[in-house]
C-alpha positions as a Python dict, from the first residue, in 0.01 Angstrom:
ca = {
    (1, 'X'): (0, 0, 0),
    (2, 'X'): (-126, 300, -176),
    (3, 'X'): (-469, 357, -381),
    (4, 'X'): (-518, 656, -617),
    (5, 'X'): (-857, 836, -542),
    (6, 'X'): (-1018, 617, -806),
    (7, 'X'): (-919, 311, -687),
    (8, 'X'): (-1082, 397, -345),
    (9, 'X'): (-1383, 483, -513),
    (10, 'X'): (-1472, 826, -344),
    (11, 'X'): (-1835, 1014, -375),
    (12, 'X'): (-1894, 1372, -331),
    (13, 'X'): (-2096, 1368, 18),
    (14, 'X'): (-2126, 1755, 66),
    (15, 'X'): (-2040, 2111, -8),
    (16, 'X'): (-1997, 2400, 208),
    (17, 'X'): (-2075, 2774, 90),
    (18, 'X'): (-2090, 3103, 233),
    (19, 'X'): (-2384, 3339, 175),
    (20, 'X'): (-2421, 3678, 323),
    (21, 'X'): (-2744, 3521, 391),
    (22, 'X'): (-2729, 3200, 519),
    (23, 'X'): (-3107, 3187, 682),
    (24, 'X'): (-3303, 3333, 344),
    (25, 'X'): (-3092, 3063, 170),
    (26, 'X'): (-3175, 2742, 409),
    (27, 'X'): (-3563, 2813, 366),
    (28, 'X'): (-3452, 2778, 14),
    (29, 'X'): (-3337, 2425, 1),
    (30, 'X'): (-3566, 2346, 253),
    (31, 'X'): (-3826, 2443, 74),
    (32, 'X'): (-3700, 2358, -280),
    (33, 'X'): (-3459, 2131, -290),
    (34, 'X'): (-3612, 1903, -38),
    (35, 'X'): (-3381, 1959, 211),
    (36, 'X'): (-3609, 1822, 537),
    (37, 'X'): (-3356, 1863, 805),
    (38, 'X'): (-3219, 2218, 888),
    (39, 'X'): (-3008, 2260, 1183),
    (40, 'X'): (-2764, 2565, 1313),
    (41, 'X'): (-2451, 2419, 1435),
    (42, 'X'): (-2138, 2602, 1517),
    (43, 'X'): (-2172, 2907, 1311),
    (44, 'X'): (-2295, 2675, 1007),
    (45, 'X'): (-2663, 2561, 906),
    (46, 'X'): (-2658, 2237, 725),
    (47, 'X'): (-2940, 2150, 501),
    (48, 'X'): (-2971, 1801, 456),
    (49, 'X'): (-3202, 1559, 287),
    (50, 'X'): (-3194, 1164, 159),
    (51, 'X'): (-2816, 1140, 39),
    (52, 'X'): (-2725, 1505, 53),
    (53, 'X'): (-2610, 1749, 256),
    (54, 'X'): (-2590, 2136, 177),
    (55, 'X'): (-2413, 2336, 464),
    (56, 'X'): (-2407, 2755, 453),
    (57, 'X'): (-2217, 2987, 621),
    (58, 'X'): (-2232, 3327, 726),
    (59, 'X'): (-1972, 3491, 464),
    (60, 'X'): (-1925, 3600, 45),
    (61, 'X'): (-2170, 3570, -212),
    (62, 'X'): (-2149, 3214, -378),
    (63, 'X'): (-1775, 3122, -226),
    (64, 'X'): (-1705, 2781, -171),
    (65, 'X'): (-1599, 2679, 185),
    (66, 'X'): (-1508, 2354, 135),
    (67, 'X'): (-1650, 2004, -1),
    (68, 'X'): (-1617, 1662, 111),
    (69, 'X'): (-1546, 1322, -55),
    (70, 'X'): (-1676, 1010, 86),
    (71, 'X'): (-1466, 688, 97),
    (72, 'X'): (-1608, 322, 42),
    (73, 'X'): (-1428, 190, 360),
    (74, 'X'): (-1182, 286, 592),
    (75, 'X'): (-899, 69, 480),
    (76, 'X'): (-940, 231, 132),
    (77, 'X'): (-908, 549, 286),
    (78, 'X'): (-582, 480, 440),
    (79, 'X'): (-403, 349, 112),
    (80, 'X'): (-514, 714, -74),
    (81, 'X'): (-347, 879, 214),
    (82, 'X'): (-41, 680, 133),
    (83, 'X'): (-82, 787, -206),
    (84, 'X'): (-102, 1107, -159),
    (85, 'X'): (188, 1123, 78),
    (86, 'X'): (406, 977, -157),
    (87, 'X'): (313, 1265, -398),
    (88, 'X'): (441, 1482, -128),
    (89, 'X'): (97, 1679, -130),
    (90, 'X'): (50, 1879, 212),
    (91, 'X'): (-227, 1869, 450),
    (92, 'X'): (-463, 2125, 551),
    (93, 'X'): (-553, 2187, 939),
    (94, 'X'): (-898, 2206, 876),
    (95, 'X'): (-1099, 1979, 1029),
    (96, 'X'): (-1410, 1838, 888),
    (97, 'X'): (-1687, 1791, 1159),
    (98, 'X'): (-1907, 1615, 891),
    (99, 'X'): (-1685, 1304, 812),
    (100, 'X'): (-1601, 1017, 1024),
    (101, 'X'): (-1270, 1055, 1302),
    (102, 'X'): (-964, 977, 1020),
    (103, 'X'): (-1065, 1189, 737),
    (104, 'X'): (-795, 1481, 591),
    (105, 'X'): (-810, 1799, 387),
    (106, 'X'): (-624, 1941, 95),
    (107, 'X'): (-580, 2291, -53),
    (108, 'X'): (-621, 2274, -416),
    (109, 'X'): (-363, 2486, -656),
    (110, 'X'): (-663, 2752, -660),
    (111, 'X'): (-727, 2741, -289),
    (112, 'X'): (-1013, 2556, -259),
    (113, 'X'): (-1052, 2317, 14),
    (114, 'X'): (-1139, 1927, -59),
    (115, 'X'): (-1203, 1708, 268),
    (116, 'X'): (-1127, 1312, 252),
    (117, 'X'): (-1321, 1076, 497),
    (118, 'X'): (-1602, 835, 578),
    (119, 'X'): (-1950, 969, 546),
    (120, 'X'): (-2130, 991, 901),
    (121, 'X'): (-2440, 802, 925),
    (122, 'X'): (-2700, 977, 1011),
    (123, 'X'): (-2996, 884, 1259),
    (124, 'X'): (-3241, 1122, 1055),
    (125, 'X'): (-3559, 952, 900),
    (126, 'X'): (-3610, 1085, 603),
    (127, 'X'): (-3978, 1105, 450),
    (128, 'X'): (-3926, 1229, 148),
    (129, 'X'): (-3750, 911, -47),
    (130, 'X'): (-3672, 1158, -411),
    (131, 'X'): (-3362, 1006, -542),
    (132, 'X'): (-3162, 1291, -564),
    (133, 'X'): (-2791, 1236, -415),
    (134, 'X'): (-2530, 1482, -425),
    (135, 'X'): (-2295, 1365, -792),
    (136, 'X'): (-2044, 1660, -849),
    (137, 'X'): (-1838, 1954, -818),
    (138, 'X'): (-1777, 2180, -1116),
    (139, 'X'): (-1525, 2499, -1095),
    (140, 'X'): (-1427, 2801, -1262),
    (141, 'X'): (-997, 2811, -1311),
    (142, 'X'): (-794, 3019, -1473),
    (143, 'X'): (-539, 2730, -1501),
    (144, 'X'): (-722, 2438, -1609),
    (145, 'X'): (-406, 2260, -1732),
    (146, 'X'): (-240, 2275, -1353),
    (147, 'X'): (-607, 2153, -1192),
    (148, 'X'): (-610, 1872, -1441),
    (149, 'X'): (-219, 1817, -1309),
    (150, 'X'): (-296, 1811, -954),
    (151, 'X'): (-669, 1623, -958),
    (152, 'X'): (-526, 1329, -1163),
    (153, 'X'): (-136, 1324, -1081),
    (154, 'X'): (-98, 1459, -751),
    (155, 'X'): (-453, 1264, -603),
    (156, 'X'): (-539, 998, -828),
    (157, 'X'): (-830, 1141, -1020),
    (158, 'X'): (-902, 1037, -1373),
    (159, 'X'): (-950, 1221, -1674),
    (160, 'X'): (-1238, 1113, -1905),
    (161, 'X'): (-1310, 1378, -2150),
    (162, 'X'): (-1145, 1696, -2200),
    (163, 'X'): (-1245, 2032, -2412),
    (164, 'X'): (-1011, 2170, -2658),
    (165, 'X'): (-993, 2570, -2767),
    (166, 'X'): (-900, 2581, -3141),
    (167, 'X'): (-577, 2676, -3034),
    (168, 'X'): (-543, 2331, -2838),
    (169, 'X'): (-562, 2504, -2522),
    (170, 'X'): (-782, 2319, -2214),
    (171, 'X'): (-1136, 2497, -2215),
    (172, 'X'): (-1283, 2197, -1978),
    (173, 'X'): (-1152, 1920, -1808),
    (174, 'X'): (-1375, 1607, -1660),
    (175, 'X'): (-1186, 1360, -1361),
    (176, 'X'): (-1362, 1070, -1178),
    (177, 'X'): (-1325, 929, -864),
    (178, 'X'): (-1496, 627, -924),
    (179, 'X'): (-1754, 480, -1218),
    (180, 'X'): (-1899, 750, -1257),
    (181, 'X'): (-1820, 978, -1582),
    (182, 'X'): (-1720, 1269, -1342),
    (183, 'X'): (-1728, 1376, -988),
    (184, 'X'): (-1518, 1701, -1062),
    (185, 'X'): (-1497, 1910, -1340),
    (186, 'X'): (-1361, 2232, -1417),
    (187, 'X'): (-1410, 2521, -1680),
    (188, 'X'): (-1148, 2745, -1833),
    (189, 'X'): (-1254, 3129, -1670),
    (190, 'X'): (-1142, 3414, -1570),
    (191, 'X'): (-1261, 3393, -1261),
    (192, 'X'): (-1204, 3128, -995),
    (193, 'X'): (-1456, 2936, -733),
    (194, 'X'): (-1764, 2706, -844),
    (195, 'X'): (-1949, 2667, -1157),
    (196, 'X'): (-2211, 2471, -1044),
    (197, 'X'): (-2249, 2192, -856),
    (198, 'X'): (-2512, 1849, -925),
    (199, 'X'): (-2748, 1628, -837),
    (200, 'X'): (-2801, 1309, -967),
    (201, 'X'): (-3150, 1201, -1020),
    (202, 'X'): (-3135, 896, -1230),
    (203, 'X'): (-3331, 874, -1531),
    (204, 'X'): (-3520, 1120, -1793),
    (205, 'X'): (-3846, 1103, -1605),
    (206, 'X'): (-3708, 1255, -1270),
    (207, 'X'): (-3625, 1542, -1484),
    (208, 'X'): (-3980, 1573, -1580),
    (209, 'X'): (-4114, 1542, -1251),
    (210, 'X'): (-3890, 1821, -1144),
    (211, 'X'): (-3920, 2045, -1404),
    (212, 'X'): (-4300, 2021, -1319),
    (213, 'X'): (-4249, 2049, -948),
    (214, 'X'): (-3982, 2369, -1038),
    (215, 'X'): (-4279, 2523, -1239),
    (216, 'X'): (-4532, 2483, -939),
    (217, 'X'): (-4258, 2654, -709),
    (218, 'X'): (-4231, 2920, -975),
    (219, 'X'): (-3879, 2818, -1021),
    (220, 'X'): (-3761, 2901, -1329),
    (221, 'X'): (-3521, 2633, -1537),
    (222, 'X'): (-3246, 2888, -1711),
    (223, 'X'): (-3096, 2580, -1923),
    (224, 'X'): (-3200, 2279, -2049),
    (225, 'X'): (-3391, 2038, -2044),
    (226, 'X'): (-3059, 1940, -2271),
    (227, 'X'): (-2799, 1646, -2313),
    (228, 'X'): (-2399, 1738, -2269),
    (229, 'X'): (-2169, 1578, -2511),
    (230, 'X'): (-1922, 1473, -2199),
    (231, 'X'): (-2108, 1236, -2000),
    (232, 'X'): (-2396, 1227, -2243),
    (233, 'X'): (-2642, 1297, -1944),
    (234, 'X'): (-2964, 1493, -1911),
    (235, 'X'): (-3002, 1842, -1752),
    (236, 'X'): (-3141, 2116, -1604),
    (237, 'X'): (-2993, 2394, -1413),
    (238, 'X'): (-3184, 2614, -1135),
    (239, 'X'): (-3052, 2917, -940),
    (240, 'X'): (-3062, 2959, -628),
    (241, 'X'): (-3132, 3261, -404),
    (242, 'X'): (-2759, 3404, -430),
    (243, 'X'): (-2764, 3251, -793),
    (244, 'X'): (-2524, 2959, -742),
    (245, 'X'): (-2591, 2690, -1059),
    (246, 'X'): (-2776, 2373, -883),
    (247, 'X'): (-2778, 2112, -1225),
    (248, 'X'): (-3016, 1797, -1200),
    (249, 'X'): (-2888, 1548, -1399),
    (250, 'X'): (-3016, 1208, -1538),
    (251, 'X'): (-2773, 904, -1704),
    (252, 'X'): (-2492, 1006, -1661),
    (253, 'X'): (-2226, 807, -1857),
    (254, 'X'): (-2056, 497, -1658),
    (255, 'X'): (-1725, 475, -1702),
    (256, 'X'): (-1554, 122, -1743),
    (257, 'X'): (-1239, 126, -1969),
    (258, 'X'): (-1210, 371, -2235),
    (259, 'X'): (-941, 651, -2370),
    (260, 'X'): (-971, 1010, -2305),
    (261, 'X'): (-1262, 1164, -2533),
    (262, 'X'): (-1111, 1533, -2659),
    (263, 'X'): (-1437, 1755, -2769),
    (264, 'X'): (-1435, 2077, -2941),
    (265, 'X'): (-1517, 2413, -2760),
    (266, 'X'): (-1825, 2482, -2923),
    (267, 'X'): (-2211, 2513, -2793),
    (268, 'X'): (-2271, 2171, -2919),
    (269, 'X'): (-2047, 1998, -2693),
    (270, 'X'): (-2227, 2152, -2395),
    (271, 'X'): (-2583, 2093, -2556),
    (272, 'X'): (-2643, 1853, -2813),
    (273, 'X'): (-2980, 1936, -2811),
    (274, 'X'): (-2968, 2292, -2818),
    (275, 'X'): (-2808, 2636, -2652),
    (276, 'X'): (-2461, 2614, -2500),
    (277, 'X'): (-2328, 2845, -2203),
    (278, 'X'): (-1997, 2860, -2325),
    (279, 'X'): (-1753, 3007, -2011),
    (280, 'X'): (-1446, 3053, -2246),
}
């Protein structure tokens, strides 16, 4: 039997960067970002706090490593294998020390590495109880059309909303890997690698508490607060010590049944409350 990587029902569990340095940048989301437990571990440091898990390594300014995708069982896990070798897509030989024995990697069409697995459990008791999971992955592609192709056709991802250039070109595309409204996105750029990446913290008055806890930290918010047209969820975006974009978002949209939303490329789409970053 084979399951497409929405009907497993995957969650992003945790994303690996490099930084030239790694040490300045774990006091950061130890500090910050409520990251309690810090540990070195085989050339990496992983930063990790209640449902999320940051690990940096010794390398290039704001270059993704790799990021791994959490499965709801094991059995689930199995059947999106099967799916994905029936779409002939190959398999990486990196190996994934943070998900359970079983999982797999991919190489996406722009080189970026995506891990498959079952999250570890971890022993670690973590006092502070902030809501704050790990929600999604956003990059930068200068093929959006050919992500959106191998995301949704190639691993089972699906589409929600896209953005549409004038000239009907992609400018953004949004997939899911389970109810959520997206756990990957990508922006049209000429550049590849991340956008940002997000954390989900549940409703509008998280966002106040940390945009008051950002302001004590002297921390400052360079967009938002705000609501996105895709998703229709809250925001604010941080940057971190090698300026990688760390959103906070609040209600995001649940997905049940619906057609594909298409959205003009304008600032409104990306803010319907205010100022758009527009990245094409």
């Amino acid at each position: 039997m084979k399951l497409s990587a929405l009907q497993a029902g995957f969650n992003l569990d945790h994303i690996a960067f490099e930084s030239p340095t790694p040490n300045e940048l774990s006091k950061f989301y130890k500090n910050f970002i409520m990251m309690e437990h810090v540990e070195k571990k085989n050339q990496e440091i992983i930063c990790e706090g209640q449902n999320r898990k940051v690990i940096l390594i010794k390398g290039k300014k704001k270059k993704l490593s790799y990021a791994g995708f959490s499965c709801r069982n094991r059995k689930n896990l199995e059947q999106f294998k099967n799916f994905i070798i029936a779409n002939k897509v190959p398999f990486s030989k990196f190996v994934n020390s943070h998900l359970e024995k079983g999982a797999f990697s991919i190489i996406d069409p722009d080189k970026n590495i995506i891990s498959f697995g079952i999250r570890k459990k971890t022993k670690i008791a973590f006092k502070n109880k902030f809501c704050m999971p790990l929600q999604h992955l956003t990059f930068s592609s200068r093929d959006v059309e050919q992500f959106e192709h191998f995301y949704c056709n190639m691993l089972g991802f699906k589409t929600t909303d896209r953005v549409i250039h004038k000239n009907r070109s992609l400018a953004t595309i949004f997939l899911t890997s389970n109810h959520e409204h997206h756990t990957i996105a990508c922006f049209k750029s000429n550049k590849i690698g991340i956008d940002h990446y997000s954390y989900e913290v549940s409703q509008w008055e998280n966002i106040k508490i940390l945009c008051d806890y950002f302001s004590q930290q002297n921390i400052k918010i360079i967009w938002g607060p705000g609501r996105h047209g895709p998703g229709n969820n809250l925001f604010i975006f941080i940057e971190d010590l090698d300026k990688n974009w760390l959103e906070f978002s609040a209600e995001l949209e649940i997905i049940h049944d619906r057609k594909v939303n298409e959205w003009p490329q304008s600032e409104k789409t990306l803010n319907l409350w205010g100022k758009g970053i527009l990245r094409s």
